[in-house]
Amino acid sequence: MIATSTGDFRLAARRRLPRFLFDYVDGGAGAEATLRRNEADLEALAIRQRVLRDVREIDLSCTLFSQRLSLPIVLGPVGLTGMYARRGEAQAARAAADRDIAFCLSTVSVCALDEVVAASSGPIWFQLYVIRDRGFMRDLLARAKAQGARALVFTVDMPVPGMRRRDAHSGLSGPWGGIRRLLQAAGRPGWAWDVGIRGRPHILGNVAPVLGKASGLEDFMGWLAANFDPTVEWRDLEWIREAWDGPLIVKGILDPEDARDAVRLGADGIVVSNHGGRQLDGALSTARALPSVAEAVGDRLTVLADSGIRSGADVVRMLALGAHGVLLGRAWAYALAAAGEAGVARLLDLFAAEMRTTLALAGARTIADVDMSLLDPR
Ligand SMILES: Cc1cc2nc3c(=O)[nH]c(=O)nc-3n(C[C@H](O)[C@H](O)[C@H](O)COP(=O)(O)O)c2cc1C
């Protein structure tokens, strides 16, 4: 079947991945209320249909942090994507470069930053978590700088990990996890050969230097769980601003007051995000949160948004609500799991085509034309 939507890629990913991996990507925190709201609130926004406006030429290009991109889309940080496809981060970064958009590498990727930079000719952003060991963070920052990362995405909505029920059910965590994962992998021979065997080593490439040669994935996950820092406060971030002279983007803002703090910190951008409903279950959807956050910061920094974006029309909706660009999460992870680099490239083509059609039918020609007036409040 030819994939014509994120939903198609999702189904293909479900067929290809062992259950513990599919549920890890697909699931959210708690009862998954925020996960559902993200998609539903976005989809519920009606776009204004406009006619007779000469829409032959549509231009989707934009500039984010002085980088010219063909679409206002970044492949956002998604951990462990090297487990969904063989050396998955490198494959996705190549697809992003090929379509002239940026790729953001997660701290907890399988491929280390240098592997991804070597694989791709496009702009690479690097995402950093707050980790207890500040020396390790400094080291990661220095490596990101040396490798030419074009922006730092600093994720602040995970002082503690969200409660993910599906991971306990699937065997990703909990008793007999190892044996259950092995059995699930045996039921997916295509994945087991391509990724499980030929995709090794399955380590967290960016974290490996502190763990030495120790370890399977569980040791790495254990290290991370022990090293997330719940004590962090805004004033702890000042040194990051000093240590990083490139674009600094704070990811995980949902509240206007926090957005003002990000401005005070001297951030260049924020990502309005609830981590795709994987952290605080019950939090507002980003579609509902975005307008007040965008208004609170005005034009003092660049506003990006994510969570629940599944189509080009959703990208247009986020832009109309006040975002300058968006990050994709699950959408590209499903496409990668389904068909590797070619899957991600096809997904980006689908998004671009949908954006073009949506703009044309809404009577807009460029990204700059998109504002709240594109939405129909009736
Ligand atoms: C499987 C998975 C892993 C993720 N890992 C990270 C991560 O390592 N760092 C980070 O900042 N965000 C991470 N996120 C959150 C995404 O960057 C993004 O905020 C979220 O996926 C957006 O929601 P959506 O998937 O509904 O589009 C992850 C999301 C998923 C689904």
CSV table of C-alpha atoms and ligand atoms in Angstrom, one decimal:
chain,number,residue,atom,x,y,z
A,1,MET,CA,0.0,0.0,0.0
A,2,ILE,CA,1.3,3.5,-0.8
A,3,ALA,CA,1.3,5.7,2.3
A,4,THR,CA,-0.8,8.8,1.8
A,5,SER,CA,-0.9,10.0,5.4
A,6,THR,CA,0.7,9.9,8.8
A,7,GLY,CA,-2.0,7.4,9.7
A,8,ASP,CA,-0.8,5.0,6.9
A,9,PHE,CA,2.8,5.2,8.2
A,10,ARG,CA,1.6,4.6,11.7
A,11,LEU,CA,-0.1,1.4,10.6
A,12,ALA,CA,2.9,0.3,8.7
A,13,ALA,CA,5.1,1.0,11.7
A,14,ARG,CA,2.8,-1.1,13.9
A,15,ARG,CA,3.2,-4.0,11.5
A,16,ARG,CA,7.0,-3.8,11.4
A,17,LEU,CA,8.0,-3.0,15.0
A,18,PRO,CA,8.0,-5.2,18.0
A,19,ARG,CA,5.2,-4.2,20.3
A,20,PHE,CA,7.4,-2.6,23.0
A,21,LEU,CA,8.9,-0.2,20.5
A,22,PHE,CA,5.6,0.7,18.7
A,23,ASP,CA,3.9,1.4,22.1
A,24,TYR,CA,6.9,3.5,23.2
A,25,VAL,CA,6.5,5.8,20.2
A,26,ASP,CA,2.7,5.7,20.0
A,27,GLY,CA,1.9,6.0,23.7
A,28,GLY,CA,1.6,9.0,26.1
A,29,ALA,CA,1.5,9.6,29.8
A,30,GLY,CA,-1.3,8.5,32.2
A,31,ALA,CA,-4.7,8.0,30.6
A,32,GLU,CA,-3.4,9.7,27.4
A,33,ALA,CA,-5.9,12.6,27.6
A,34,THR,CA,-3.4,15.2,26.5
A,35,LEU,CA,-2.1,13.0,23.7
A,36,ARG,CA,-5.7,12.8,22.4
A,37,ARG,CA,-6.4,16.5,23.0
A,38,ASN,CA,-3.3,17.5,21.0
A,39,GLU,CA,-4.7,15.9,17.8
A,40,ALA,CA,-8.4,16.6,18.4
A,41,ASP,CA,-8.0,20.3,19.3
A,42,LEU,CA,-5.8,20.9,16.3
A,43,GLU,CA,-8.1,19.0,13.9
A,44,ALA,CA,-11.1,20.9,15.3
A,45,LEU,CA,-9.8,24.2,14.0
A,46,ALA,CA,-11.6,25.2,10.9
A,47,ILE,CA,-9.6,26.7,8.1
A,48,ARG,CA,-11.3,29.6,6.1
A,49,GLN,CA,-12.0,28.6,2.6
A,50,ARG,CA,-11.3,31.6,0.2
A,51,VAL,CA,-11.8,31.8,-3.6
A,52,LEU,CA,-10.7,33.7,-6.7
A,53,ARG,CA,-7.3,34.8,-5.4
A,54,ASP,CA,-4.7,33.6,-8.0
A,55,VAL,CA,-2.9,30.9,-6.1
A,56,ARG,CA,-0.8,29.5,-8.9
A,57,GLU,CA,2.5,30.3,-7.2
A,58,ILE,CA,2.8,29.0,-3.6
A,59,ASP,CA,6.0,29.5,-1.7
A,60,LEU,CA,6.5,27.4,1.5
A,61,SER,CA,10.1,28.5,2.3
A,62,CYS,CA,10.9,30.3,5.4
A,63,THR,CA,13.9,31.5,7.5
A,64,LEU,CA,14.4,30.2,11.1
A,65,PHE,CA,17.3,31.4,13.1
A,66,SER,CA,18.9,32.8,10.0
A,67,GLN,CA,18.7,29.4,8.3
A,68,ARG,CA,16.8,29.2,5.0
A,69,LEU,CA,14.5,26.2,4.9
A,70,SER,CA,12.2,24.9,2.2
A,71,LEU,CA,9.4,24.3,4.7
A,72,PRO,CA,8.7,25.7,8.2
A,73,ILE,CA,9.2,22.2,9.5
A,74,VAL,CA,12.0,20.6,11.6
A,75,LEU,CA,12.3,16.9,12.4
A,76,GLY,CA,12.1,17.3,16.2
A,77,PRO,CA,14.1,15.3,18.8
A,78,VAL,CA,12.9,11.8,19.2
A,79,GLY,CA,14.9,9.4,21.4
A,80,LEU,CA,16.0,5.9,20.4
A,81,THR,CA,15.1,6.3,16.7
A,82,GLY,CA,18.1,4.1,15.9
A,83,MET,CA,15.9,1.3,17.3
A,84,TYR,CA,13.1,1.9,14.8
A,85,ALA,CA,15.3,1.7,11.7
A,86,ARG,CA,18.9,0.7,11.2
A,87,ARG,CA,21.1,3.7,12.2
A,88,GLY,CA,17.7,5.6,12.1
A,89,GLU,CA,19.0,9.0,13.1
A,90,ALA,CA,21.4,9.1,10.2
A,91,GLN,CA,18.7,8.0,7.8
A,92,ALA,CA,16.3,10.6,8.9
A,93,ALA,CA,18.9,13.4,8.9
A,94,ARG,CA,19.7,12.5,5.3
A,95,ALA,CA,16.0,12.7,4.3
A,96,ALA,CA,15.7,16.1,6.1
A,97,ALA,CA,18.9,17.4,4.3
A,98,ASP,CA,17.5,16.1,1.0
A,99,ARG,CA,14.3,18.1,1.4
A,100,ASP,CA,16.2,21.2,2.7
A,101,ILE,CA,14.9,21.2,6.3
A,102,ALA,CA,16.7,20.9,9.7
A,103,PHE,CA,17.0,17.8,11.7
A,104,CYS,CA,17.2,17.9,15.5
A,105,LEU,CA,19.2,15.1,17.2
A,106,SER,CA,18.0,13.9,20.6
A,107,THR,CA,20.4,13.6,23.5
A,108,VAL,CA,19.2,10.0,23.8
A,109,SER,CA,19.8,8.9,20.2
A,110,VAL,CA,21.4,5.7,19.2
A,111,CYS,CA,23.7,7.4,16.7
A,112,ALA,CA,26.1,9.9,18.2
A,113,LEU,CA,26.2,13.4,16.9
A,114,ASP,CA,29.3,12.9,14.8
A,115,GLU,CA,27.8,9.9,13.0
A,116,VAL,CA,24.7,12.0,12.1
A,117,VAL,CA,26.8,15.0,11.0
A,118,ALA,CA,28.9,12.8,8.8
A,119,ALA,CA,25.8,11.2,7.2
A,120,SER,CA,24.0,14.4,6.4
A,121,SER,CA,24.8,17.6,4.5
A,122,GLY,CA,22.0,19.6,6.0
A,123,PRO,CA,21.6,21.7,9.1
A,124,ILE,CA,21.7,19.6,12.3
A,125,TRP,CA,20.3,20.9,15.6
A,126,PHE,CA,21.1,19.3,18.9
A,127,GLN,CA,18.7,18.7,21.8
A,128,LEU,CA,19.9,18.7,25.4
A,129,TYR,CA,18.2,17.5,28.6
A,130,VAL,CA,19.0,18.9,32.0
A,131,ILE,CA,21.3,16.3,33.5
A,132,ARG,CA,22.6,16.3,37.1
A,133,ASP,CA,26.2,16.0,35.9
A,134,ARG,CA,26.8,19.6,34.7
A,135,GLY,CA,30.3,18.6,33.6
A,136,PHE,CA,28.7,16.1,31.2
A,137,MET,CA,26.3,18.8,29.9
A,138,ARG,CA,29.2,21.1,29.3
A,139,ASP,CA,31.1,18.4,27.5
A,140,LEU,CA,28.0,17.7,25.3
A,141,LEU,CA,27.7,21.4,24.5
A,142,ALA,CA,31.3,21.6,23.5
A,143,ARG,CA,31.0,18.6,21.3
A,144,ALA,CA,27.8,20.0,19.7
A,145,LYS,CA,29.7,23.2,19.0
A,146,ALA,CA,32.7,21.5,17.6
A,147,GLN,CA,30.5,19.3,15.3
A,148,GLY,CA,28.8,22.4,13.9
A,149,ALA,CA,25.3,22.0,15.4
A,150,ARG,CA,23.3,25.0,14.2
A,151,ALA,CA,21.0,25.4,17.2
A,152,LEU,CA,20.6,24.1,20.7
A,153,VAL,CA,17.2,22.8,21.7
A,154,PHE,CA,17.1,22.7,25.5
A,155,THR,CA,14.3,20.5,26.7
A,156,VAL,CA,12.8,21.6,30.1
A,157,ASP,CA,9.6,19.7,30.5
A,158,MET,CA,11.2,16.5,31.8
A,159,PRO,CA,12.4,17.2,35.4
A,160,VAL,CA,10.9,13.8,36.1
A,161,PRO,CA,9.8,11.3,33.5
A,162,GLY,CA,6.0,11.0,32.8
A,163,MET,CA,4.1,8.0,33.8
A,164,ARG,CA,3.8,5.8,30.7
A,165,ARG,CA,1.4,3.0,31.3
A,166,ARG,CA,1.9,1.3,28.0
A,167,ASP,CA,5.6,0.8,28.6
A,168,ALA,CA,4.7,-1.3,31.7
A,169,HIS,CA,2.2,-3.3,29.7
A,170,SER,CA,4.4,-3.8,26.7
A,171,GLY,CA,7.5,-5.1,28.5
A,172,LEU,CA,9.6,-2.0,27.9
A,173,SER,CA,9.7,-1.7,31.7
A,174,GLY,CA,8.5,-4.0,34.4
A,175,PRO,CA,9.1,-7.7,35.3
A,176,TRP,CA,10.3,-10.2,32.6
A,177,GLY,CA,10.9,-7.2,30.3
A,178,GLY,CA,14.0,-8.7,28.7
A,179,ILE,CA,12.4,-12.0,27.8
A,180,ARG,CA,9.2,-10.3,26.6
A,181,ARG,CA,11.0,-8.0,24.3
A,182,LEU,CA,13.0,-10.9,22.9
A,183,LEU,CA,9.8,-12.8,22.1
A,184,GLN,CA,8.2,-9.7,20.6
A,185,ALA,CA,11.3,-9.2,18.4
A,186,ALA,CA,11.2,-12.8,17.3
A,187,GLY,CA,7.7,-12.2,15.9
A,188,ARG,CA,9.0,-9.4,13.8
A,189,PRO,CA,11.8,-11.0,11.7
A,190,GLY,CA,12.2,-8.2,9.3
A,191,TRP,CA,12.9,-5.7,12.1
A,192,ALA,CA,15.0,-8.3,14.0
A,193,TRP,CA,17.4,-8.9,11.1
A,194,ASP,CA,17.6,-5.3,9.8
A,195,VAL,CA,17.7,-3.3,13.1
A,196,GLY,CA,18.0,-5.8,15.9
A,197,ILE,CA,21.1,-7.5,14.4
A,198,ARG,CA,22.5,-5.3,11.6
A,199,GLY,CA,21.7,-2.0,13.3
A,200,ARG,CA,24.1,-2.6,16.2
A,201,PRO,CA,25.6,-1.2,18.4
A,202,HIS,CA,22.4,-0.3,20.3
A,203,ILE,CA,23.9,2.2,22.6
A,204,LEU,CA,23.0,5.8,23.3
A,205,GLY,CA,25.8,7.3,21.3
A,206,ASN,CA,26.0,10.7,23.0
A,207,VAL,CA,26.0,9.2,26.4
A,208,ALA,CA,28.5,6.4,25.7
A,209,PRO,CA,31.5,8.5,26.6
A,210,VAL,CA,30.5,8.7,30.2
A,211,LEU,CA,29.5,5.1,30.5
A,212,GLY,CA,32.6,3.7,29.0
A,213,LYS,CA,32.2,0.3,27.4
A,214,ALA,CA,29.6,-0.8,29.9
A,215,SER,CA,26.4,-1.9,28.9
A,216,GLY,CA,23.3,-2.6,26.9
A,217,LEU,CA,20.4,-0.3,26.4
A,218,GLU,CA,19.1,-1.0,29.9
A,219,ASP,CA,22.3,0.4,31.5
A,220,PHE,CA,22.0,3.5,29.5
A,221,MET,CA,18.3,4.0,30.4
A,222,GLY,CA,19.2,3.4,34.0
A,223,TRP,CA,21.9,6.0,33.8
A,224,LEU,CA,19.5,8.5,32.3
A,225,ALA,CA,16.7,7.8,34.9
A,226,ALA,CA,19.3,8.4,37.6
A,227,ASN,CA,20.6,11.5,36.0
A,228,PHE,CA,17.6,13.6,35.1
A,229,ASP,CA,17.7,16.6,37.4
A,230,PRO,CA,14.4,17.5,39.2
A,231,THR,CA,16.0,20.4,41.1
A,232,VAL,CA,16.5,22.6,38.1
A,233,GLU,CA,15.3,26.1,38.1
A,234,TRP,CA,15.4,29.0,35.6
A,235,ARG,CA,18.4,30.6,37.2
A,236,ASP,CA,20.3,27.3,36.7
A,237,LEU,CA,20.0,27.8,33.0
A,238,GLU,CA,21.9,31.1,32.9
A,239,TRP,CA,25.3,29.3,32.4
A,240,ILE,CA,23.8,27.5,29.3
A,241,ARG,CA,23.1,30.8,27.7
A,242,GLU,CA,26.7,31.9,28.5
A,243,ALA,CA,28.2,28.6,27.3
A,244,TRP,CA,26.2,28.4,24.0
A,245,ASP,CA,26.6,31.4,21.6
A,246,GLY,CA,24.4,29.9,18.8
A,247,PRO,CA,20.6,29.9,18.7
A,248,LEU,CA,19.2,28.7,22.0
A,249,ILE,CA,15.6,27.2,21.9
A,250,VAL,CA,13.8,26.3,25.1
A,251,LYS,CA,11.5,23.3,24.4
A,252,GLY,CA,8.5,22.4,26.5
A,253,ILE,CA,6.8,25.8,27.2
A,254,LEU,CA,3.0,25.8,27.6
A,255,ASP,CA,2.4,28.7,29.9
A,256,PRO,CA,2.8,32.5,29.1
A,257,GLU,CA,4.7,33.1,32.3
A,258,ASP,CA,7.2,30.5,31.5
A,259,ALA,CA,7.5,32.0,28.0
A,260,ARG,CA,8.3,35.4,29.5
A,261,ASP,CA,11.0,33.7,31.6
A,262,ALA,CA,12.5,32.2,28.5
A,263,VAL,CA,12.7,35.7,27.0
A,264,ARG,CA,14.4,36.9,30.2
A,265,LEU,CA,16.9,34.1,30.0
A,266,GLY,CA,17.9,35.4,26.6
A,267,ALA,CA,16.5,32.4,24.6
A,268,ASP,CA,16.3,32.9,20.8
A,269,GLY,CA,13.3,30.6,20.5
A,270,ILE,CA,10.8,28.4,22.4
A,271,VAL,CA,9.0,25.3,21.4
A,272,VAL,CA,5.4,25.4,22.7
A,273,SER,CA,5.1,21.7,23.6
A,274,ASN,CA,3.7,19.2,26.0
A,275,HIS,CA,6.1,16.6,24.8
A,276,GLY,CA,3.4,15.0,22.6
A,277,GLY,CA,1.3,14.2,25.7
A,278,ARG,CA,4.1,12.1,27.2
A,279,GLN,CA,4.7,14.2,30.3
A,280,LEU,CA,1.9,15.9,32.2
A,281,ASP,CA,-1.3,14.1,31.4
A,282,GLY,CA,-4.1,16.5,31.7
A,283,ALA,CA,-2.1,19.5,30.4
A,284,LEU,CA,-3.6,21.8,27.8
A,285,SER,CA,-3.1,20.8,24.2
A,286,THR,CA,-0.6,22.9,22.4
A,287,ALA,CA,-3.2,24.2,19.9
A,288,ARG,CA,-5.1,25.7,22.9
A,289,ALA,CA,-1.9,27.0,24.6
A,290,LEU,CA,-0.1,28.5,21.6
A,291,PRO,CA,-2.1,31.8,21.0
A,292,SER,CA,-1.6,33.2,24.5
A,293,VAL,CA,2.1,32.1,24.6
A,294,ALA,CA,2.8,33.7,21.2
A,295,GLU,CA,1.1,36.9,22.4
A,296,ALA,CA,3.1,36.9,25.6
A,297,VAL,CA,6.4,36.9,23.8
A,298,GLY,CA,5.4,39.1,20.8
A,299,ASP,CA,8.3,39.3,18.4
A,300,ARG,CA,11.0,39.0,21.1
A,301,LEU,CA,11.8,35.4,20.1
A,302,THR,CA,10.9,32.8,17.5
A,303,VAL,CA,8.0,30.6,18.4
A,304,LEU,CA,7.9,27.0,17.3
A,305,ALA,CA,5.2,24.5,18.2
A,306,ASP,CA,4.7,20.7,18.2
A,307,SER,CA,2.5,17.9,19.6
A,308,GLY,CA,-0.3,16.4,17.6
A,309,ILE,CA,0.8,17.6,14.1
A,310,ARG,CA,-0.1,14.8,11.6
A,311,SER,CA,-0.6,16.6,8.3
A,312,GLY,CA,0.3,19.7,6.3
A,313,ALA,CA,-3.0,21.2,7.2
A,314,ASP,CA,-2.0,20.8,10.9
A,315,VAL,CA,1.2,22.7,10.2
A,316,VAL,CA,-0.8,25.5,8.6
A,317,ARG,CA,-3.1,25.6,11.7
A,318,MET,CA,-0.1,25.9,14.0
A,319,LEU,CA,1.3,28.8,11.9
A,320,ALA,CA,-2.2,30.4,12.0
A,321,LEU,CA,-2.2,30.2,15.8
A,322,GLY,CA,1.1,32.1,16.0
A,323,ALA,CA,4.0,29.7,15.4
A,324,HIS,CA,6.8,30.6,13.0
A,325,GLY,CA,7.6,26.9,12.4
A,326,VAL,CA,6.8,23.4,13.8
A,327,LEU,CA,8.6,20.3,15.0
A,328,LEU,CA,7.4,16.9,14.0
A,329,GLY,CA,7.7,14.0,16.4
A,330,ARG,CA,5.7,10.8,16.0
A,331,ALA,CA,4.9,11.6,12.4
A,332,TRP,CA,8.5,11.2,11.2
A,333,ALA,CA,9.2,8.4,13.7
A,334,TYR,CA,6.4,6.3,12.2
A,335,ALA,CA,7.6,7.0,8.6
A,336,LEU,CA,11.2,6.0,9.6
A,337,ALA,CA,10.0,2.8,11.2
A,338,ALA,CA,7.8,2.0,8.2
A,339,ALA,CA,10.3,2.7,5.4
A,340,GLY,CA,13.6,4.3,6.6
A,341,GLU,CA,15.0,7.3,4.8
A,342,ALA,CA,12.6,6.9,1.9
A,343,GLY,CA,9.7,6.9,4.3
A,344,VAL,CA,10.7,10.1,5.9
A,345,ALA,CA,11.3,11.7,2.5
A,346,ARG,CA,7.9,10.6,1.3
A,347,LEU,CA,6.3,12.0,4.5
A,348,LEU,CA,7.9,15.4,4.0
A,349,ASP,CA,6.7,15.4,0.4
A,350,LEU,CA,3.2,14.6,1.6
A,351,PHE,CA,3.3,17.4,4.2
A,352,ALA,CA,4.6,19.9,1.6
A,353,ALA,CA,1.9,18.9,-0.9
A,354,GLU,CA,-0.8,19.2,1.8
A,355,MET,CA,0.5,22.6,2.9
A,356,ARG,CA,0.5,23.8,-0.7
A,357,THR,CA,-3.0,22.7,-1.3
A,358,THR,CA,-4.3,24.0,2.0
A,359,LEU,CA,-2.7,27.5,1.4
A,360,ALA,CA,-4.1,27.6,-2.1
A,361,LEU,CA,-7.7,26.7,-1.0
A,362,ALA,CA,-7.4,29.2,1.8
A,363,GLY,CA,-6.3,31.9,-0.6
A,364,ALA,CA,-2.8,32.4,0.8
A,365,ARG,CA,0.5,32.3,-1.2
A,366,THR,CA,3.3,32.4,1.3
A,367,ILE,CA,4.1,31.4,4.9
A,368,ALA,CA,4.1,35.1,5.7
A,369,ASP,CA,0.4,35.3,4.6
A,370,VAL,CA,-0.6,32.8,7.3
A,371,ASP,CA,-2.1,34.3,10.5
A,372,MET,CA,-5.1,34.0,12.7
A,373,SER,CA,-7.3,35.3,9.8
A,374,LEU,CA,-6.8,32.0,8.1
A,375,LEU,CA,-9.0,30.3,10.7
A,376,ASP,CA,-12.7,30.4,10.6
A,377,PRO,CA,-14.2,31.2,14.1
A,378,ARG,CA,-17.8,30.5,13.1
B,1,LIG,C1,9.2,8.2,21.1
B,1,LIG,C2,9.4,9.6,21.4
B,1,LIG,C3,10.7,10.0,22.0
B,1,LIG,C4,10.9,11.3,22.3
B,1,LIG,N1,12.2,11.7,22.7
B,1,LIG,C5,12.4,13.0,22.9
B,1,LIG,C6,13.7,13.4,23.3
B,1,LIG,O1,14.6,12.6,23.4
B,1,LIG,N2,13.9,14.7,23.6
B,1,LIG,C7,12.9,15.7,23.4
B,1,LIG,O2,13.2,16.9,23.7
B,1,LIG,N3,11.7,15.3,23.1
B,1,LIG,C8,11.4,14.0,22.8
B,1,LIG,N4,10.2,13.6,22.4
B,1,LIG,C9,9.1,14.7,22.2
B,1,LIG,C10,9.2,15.2,20.7
B,1,LIG,O3,10.3,16.0,20.5
B,1,LIG,C11,7.9,16.1,20.5
B,1,LIG,O4,7.9,17.1,21.4
B,1,LIG,C12,6.7,15.3,20.4
B,1,LIG,O5,6.8,14.0,19.8
B,1,LIG,C13,5.6,16.1,19.7
B,1,LIG,O6,4.4,15.4,19.7
B,1,LIG,P1,3.8,14.5,18.5
B,1,LIG,O7,4.7,13.3,18.5
B,1,LIG,O8,2.4,14.2,18.9
B,1,LIG,O9,4.0,15.3,17.2
B,1,LIG,C14,9.9,12.3,22.1
B,1,LIG,C15,8.7,11.9,21.5
B,1,LIG,C16,8.5,10.6,21.2
B,1,LIG,C17,7.1,10.2,20.6
